[in-house]
Tab-separated table of C-alpha atoms in Angstrom:
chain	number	residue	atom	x	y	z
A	1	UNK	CA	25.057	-19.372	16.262
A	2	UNK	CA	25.581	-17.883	19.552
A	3	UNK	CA	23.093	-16.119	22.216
A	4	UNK	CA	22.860	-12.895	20.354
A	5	UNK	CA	26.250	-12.343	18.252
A	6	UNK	CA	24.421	-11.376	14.976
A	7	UNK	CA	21.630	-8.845	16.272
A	8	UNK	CA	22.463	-5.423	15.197
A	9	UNK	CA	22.208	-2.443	17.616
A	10	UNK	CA	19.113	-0.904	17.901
A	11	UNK	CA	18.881	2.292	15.894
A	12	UNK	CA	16.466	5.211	16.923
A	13	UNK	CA	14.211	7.162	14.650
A	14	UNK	CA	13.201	10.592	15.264
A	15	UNK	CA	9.648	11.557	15.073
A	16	UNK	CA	10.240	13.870	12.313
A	17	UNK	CA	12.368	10.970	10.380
A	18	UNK	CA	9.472	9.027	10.970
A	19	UNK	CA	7.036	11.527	8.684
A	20	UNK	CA	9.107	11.908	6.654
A	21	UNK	CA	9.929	8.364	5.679
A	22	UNK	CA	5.699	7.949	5.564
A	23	UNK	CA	5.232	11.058	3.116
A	24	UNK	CA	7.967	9.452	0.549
A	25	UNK	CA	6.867	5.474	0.785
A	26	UNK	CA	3.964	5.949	-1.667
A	27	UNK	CA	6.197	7.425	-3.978
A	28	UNK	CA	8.877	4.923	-3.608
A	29	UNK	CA	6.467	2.555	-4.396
A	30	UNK	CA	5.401	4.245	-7.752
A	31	UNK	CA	9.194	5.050	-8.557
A	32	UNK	CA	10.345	1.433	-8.476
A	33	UNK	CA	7.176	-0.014	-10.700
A	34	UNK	CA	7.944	2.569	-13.139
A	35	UNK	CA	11.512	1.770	-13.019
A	36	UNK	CA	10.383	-1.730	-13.422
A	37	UNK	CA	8.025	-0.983	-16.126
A	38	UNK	CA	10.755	0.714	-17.386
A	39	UNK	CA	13.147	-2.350	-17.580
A	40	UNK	CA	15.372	-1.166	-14.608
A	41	UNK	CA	17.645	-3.745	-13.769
A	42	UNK	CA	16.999	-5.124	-10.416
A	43	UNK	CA	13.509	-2.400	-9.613
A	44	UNK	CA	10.894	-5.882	-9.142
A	45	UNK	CA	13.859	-6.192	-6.132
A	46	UNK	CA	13.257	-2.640	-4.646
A	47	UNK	CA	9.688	-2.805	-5.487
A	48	UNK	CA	9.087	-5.468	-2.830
A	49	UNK	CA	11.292	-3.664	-0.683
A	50	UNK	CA	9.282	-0.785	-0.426
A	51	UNK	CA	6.239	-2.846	-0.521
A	52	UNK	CA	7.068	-4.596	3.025
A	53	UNK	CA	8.254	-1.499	4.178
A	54	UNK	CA	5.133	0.471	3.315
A	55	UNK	CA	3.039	-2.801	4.787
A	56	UNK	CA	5.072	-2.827	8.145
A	57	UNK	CA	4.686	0.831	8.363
A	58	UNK	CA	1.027	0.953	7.786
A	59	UNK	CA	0.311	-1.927	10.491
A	60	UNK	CA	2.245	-0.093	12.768
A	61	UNK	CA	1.320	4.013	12.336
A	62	UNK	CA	-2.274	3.386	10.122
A	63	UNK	CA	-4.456	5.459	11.036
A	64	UNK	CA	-3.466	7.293	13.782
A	65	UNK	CA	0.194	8.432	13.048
A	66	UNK	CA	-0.337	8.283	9.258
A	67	UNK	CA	-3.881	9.974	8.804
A	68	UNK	CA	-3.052	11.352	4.855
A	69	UNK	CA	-2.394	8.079	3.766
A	70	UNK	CA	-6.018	6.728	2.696
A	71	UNK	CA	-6.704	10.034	0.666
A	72	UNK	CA	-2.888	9.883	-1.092
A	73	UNK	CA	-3.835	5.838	-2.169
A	74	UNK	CA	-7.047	7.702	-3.689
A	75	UNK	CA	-5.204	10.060	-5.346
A	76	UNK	CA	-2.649	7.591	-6.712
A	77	UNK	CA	-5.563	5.449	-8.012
A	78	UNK	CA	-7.488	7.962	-9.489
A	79	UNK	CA	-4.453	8.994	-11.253
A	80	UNK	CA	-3.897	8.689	-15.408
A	81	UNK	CA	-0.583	7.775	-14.311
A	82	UNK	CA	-0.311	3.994	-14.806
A	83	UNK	CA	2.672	3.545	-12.333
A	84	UNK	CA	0.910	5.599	-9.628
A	85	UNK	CA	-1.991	3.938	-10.364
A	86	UNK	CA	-0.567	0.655	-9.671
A	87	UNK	CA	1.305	1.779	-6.678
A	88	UNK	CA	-2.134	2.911	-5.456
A	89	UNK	CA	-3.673	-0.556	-5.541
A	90	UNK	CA	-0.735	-1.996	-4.164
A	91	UNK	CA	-1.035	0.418	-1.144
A	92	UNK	CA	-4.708	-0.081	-0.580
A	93	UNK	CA	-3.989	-3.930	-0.607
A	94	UNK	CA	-1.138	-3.572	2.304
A	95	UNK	CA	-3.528	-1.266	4.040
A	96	UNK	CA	-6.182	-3.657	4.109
A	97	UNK	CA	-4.468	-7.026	4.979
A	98	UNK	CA	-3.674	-4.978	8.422
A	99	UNK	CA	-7.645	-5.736	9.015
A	100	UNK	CA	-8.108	-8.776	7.438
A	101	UNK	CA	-8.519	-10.993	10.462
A	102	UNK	CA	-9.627	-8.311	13.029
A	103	UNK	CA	-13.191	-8.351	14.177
A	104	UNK	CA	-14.818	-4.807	15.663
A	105	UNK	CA	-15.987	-4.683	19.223
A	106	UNK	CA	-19.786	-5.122	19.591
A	107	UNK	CA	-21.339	-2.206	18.066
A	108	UNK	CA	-18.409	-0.958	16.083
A	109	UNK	CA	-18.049	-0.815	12.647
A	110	UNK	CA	-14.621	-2.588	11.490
A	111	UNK	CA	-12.171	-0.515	10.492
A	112	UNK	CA	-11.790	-2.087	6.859
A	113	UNK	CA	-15.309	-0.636	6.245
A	114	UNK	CA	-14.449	2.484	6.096
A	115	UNK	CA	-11.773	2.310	3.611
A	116	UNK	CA	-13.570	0.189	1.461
A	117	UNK	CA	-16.406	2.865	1.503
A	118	UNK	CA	-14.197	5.508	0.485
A	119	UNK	CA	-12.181	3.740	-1.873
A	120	UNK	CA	-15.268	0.735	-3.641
A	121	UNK	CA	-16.717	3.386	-6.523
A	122	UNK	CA	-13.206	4.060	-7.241
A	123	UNK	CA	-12.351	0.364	-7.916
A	124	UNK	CA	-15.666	-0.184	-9.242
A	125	UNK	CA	-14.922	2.092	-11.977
A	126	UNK	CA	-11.919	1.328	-12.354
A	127	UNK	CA	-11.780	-2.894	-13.148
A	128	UNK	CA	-13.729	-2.505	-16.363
A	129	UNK	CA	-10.939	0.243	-17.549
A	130	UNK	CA	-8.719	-1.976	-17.077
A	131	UNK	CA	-9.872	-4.798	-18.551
A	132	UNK	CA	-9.492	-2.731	-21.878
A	133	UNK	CA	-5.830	-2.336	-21.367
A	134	UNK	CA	-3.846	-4.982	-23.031
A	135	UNK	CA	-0.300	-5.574	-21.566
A	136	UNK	CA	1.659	-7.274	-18.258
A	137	UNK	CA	1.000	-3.928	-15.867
A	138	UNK	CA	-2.620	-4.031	-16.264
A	139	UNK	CA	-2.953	-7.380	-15.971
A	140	UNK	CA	-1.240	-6.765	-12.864
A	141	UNK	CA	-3.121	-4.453	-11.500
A	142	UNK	CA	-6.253	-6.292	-11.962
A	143	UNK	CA	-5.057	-9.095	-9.968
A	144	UNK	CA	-4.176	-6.873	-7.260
A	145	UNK	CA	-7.668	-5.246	-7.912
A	146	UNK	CA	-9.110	-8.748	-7.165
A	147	UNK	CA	-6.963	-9.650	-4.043
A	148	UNK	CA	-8.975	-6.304	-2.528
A	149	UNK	CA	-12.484	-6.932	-3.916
């Protein structure tokens, strides 16, 4: 392939696009696993979809731009829903991978820490529900459970 024949024109975003597209990604995320719990033909495909673009957005605009997102993934996980549940975990593991590798400065806590303060007595509680709910979802959910503990 030639020097730059397939790249597609750069496409601008206003800053109120931008929110707006944060605000709705959680709930995209809990619309396409209940659509896939659901038996939705092709919803595992826009599941993942959602899920990079809720990971790429969260590297990007976490914390600073996107401030209500740690207390929505608590919401969602606190939830009796089992869909927003999920979506929850699934959030709060794309959150966290942005600070997997990062180090704090001398003196500084690492940002991971506080998330997993606010969030551990949640998923403490949570893992032994869980493990009294036969079926695929939460057997899903506990292995996302595990990728954050």
């Amino acid at each position: 392939r030639g020097g730059g024949e397939d790249t597609l024109p750069s496409v601008r975003i206003s800053a109120e696009d931008k929110a707006t597209i944060r605000e709705q990604l959680l709930d995209a995320l809990t619309l396409a696993l209940a659509s896939g719990h659901a038996g939705v033909p092709g919803a595992k495909a826009i599941r993942k979809q959602v899920q990079l673009m809720l990971k790429s957005v969260a590297s990007v605009d976490y914390p600073d731009r996107w401030p209500s997102l740690m207390p929505a993934i608590t919401v969602a996980i606190t939830s009796n829903d089992e869909a927003k549940t999920e979506g929850g975990l699934i959030a709060l593991l794309c959150v966290l991978k942005k600070y997997e590798h990062k180090q704090a400065k001398e003196g500084e806590r690492p940002p991971a820490d506080a998330i997993v303060s606010a969030t551990f007595p949640v998923l403490v509680q949570l893992f032994p529900h869980l493990s009294s709910v036969p079926g695929d979802t939460s057997a899903n959910m506990q292995r996302v459970l595990c990728k954050i503990l």
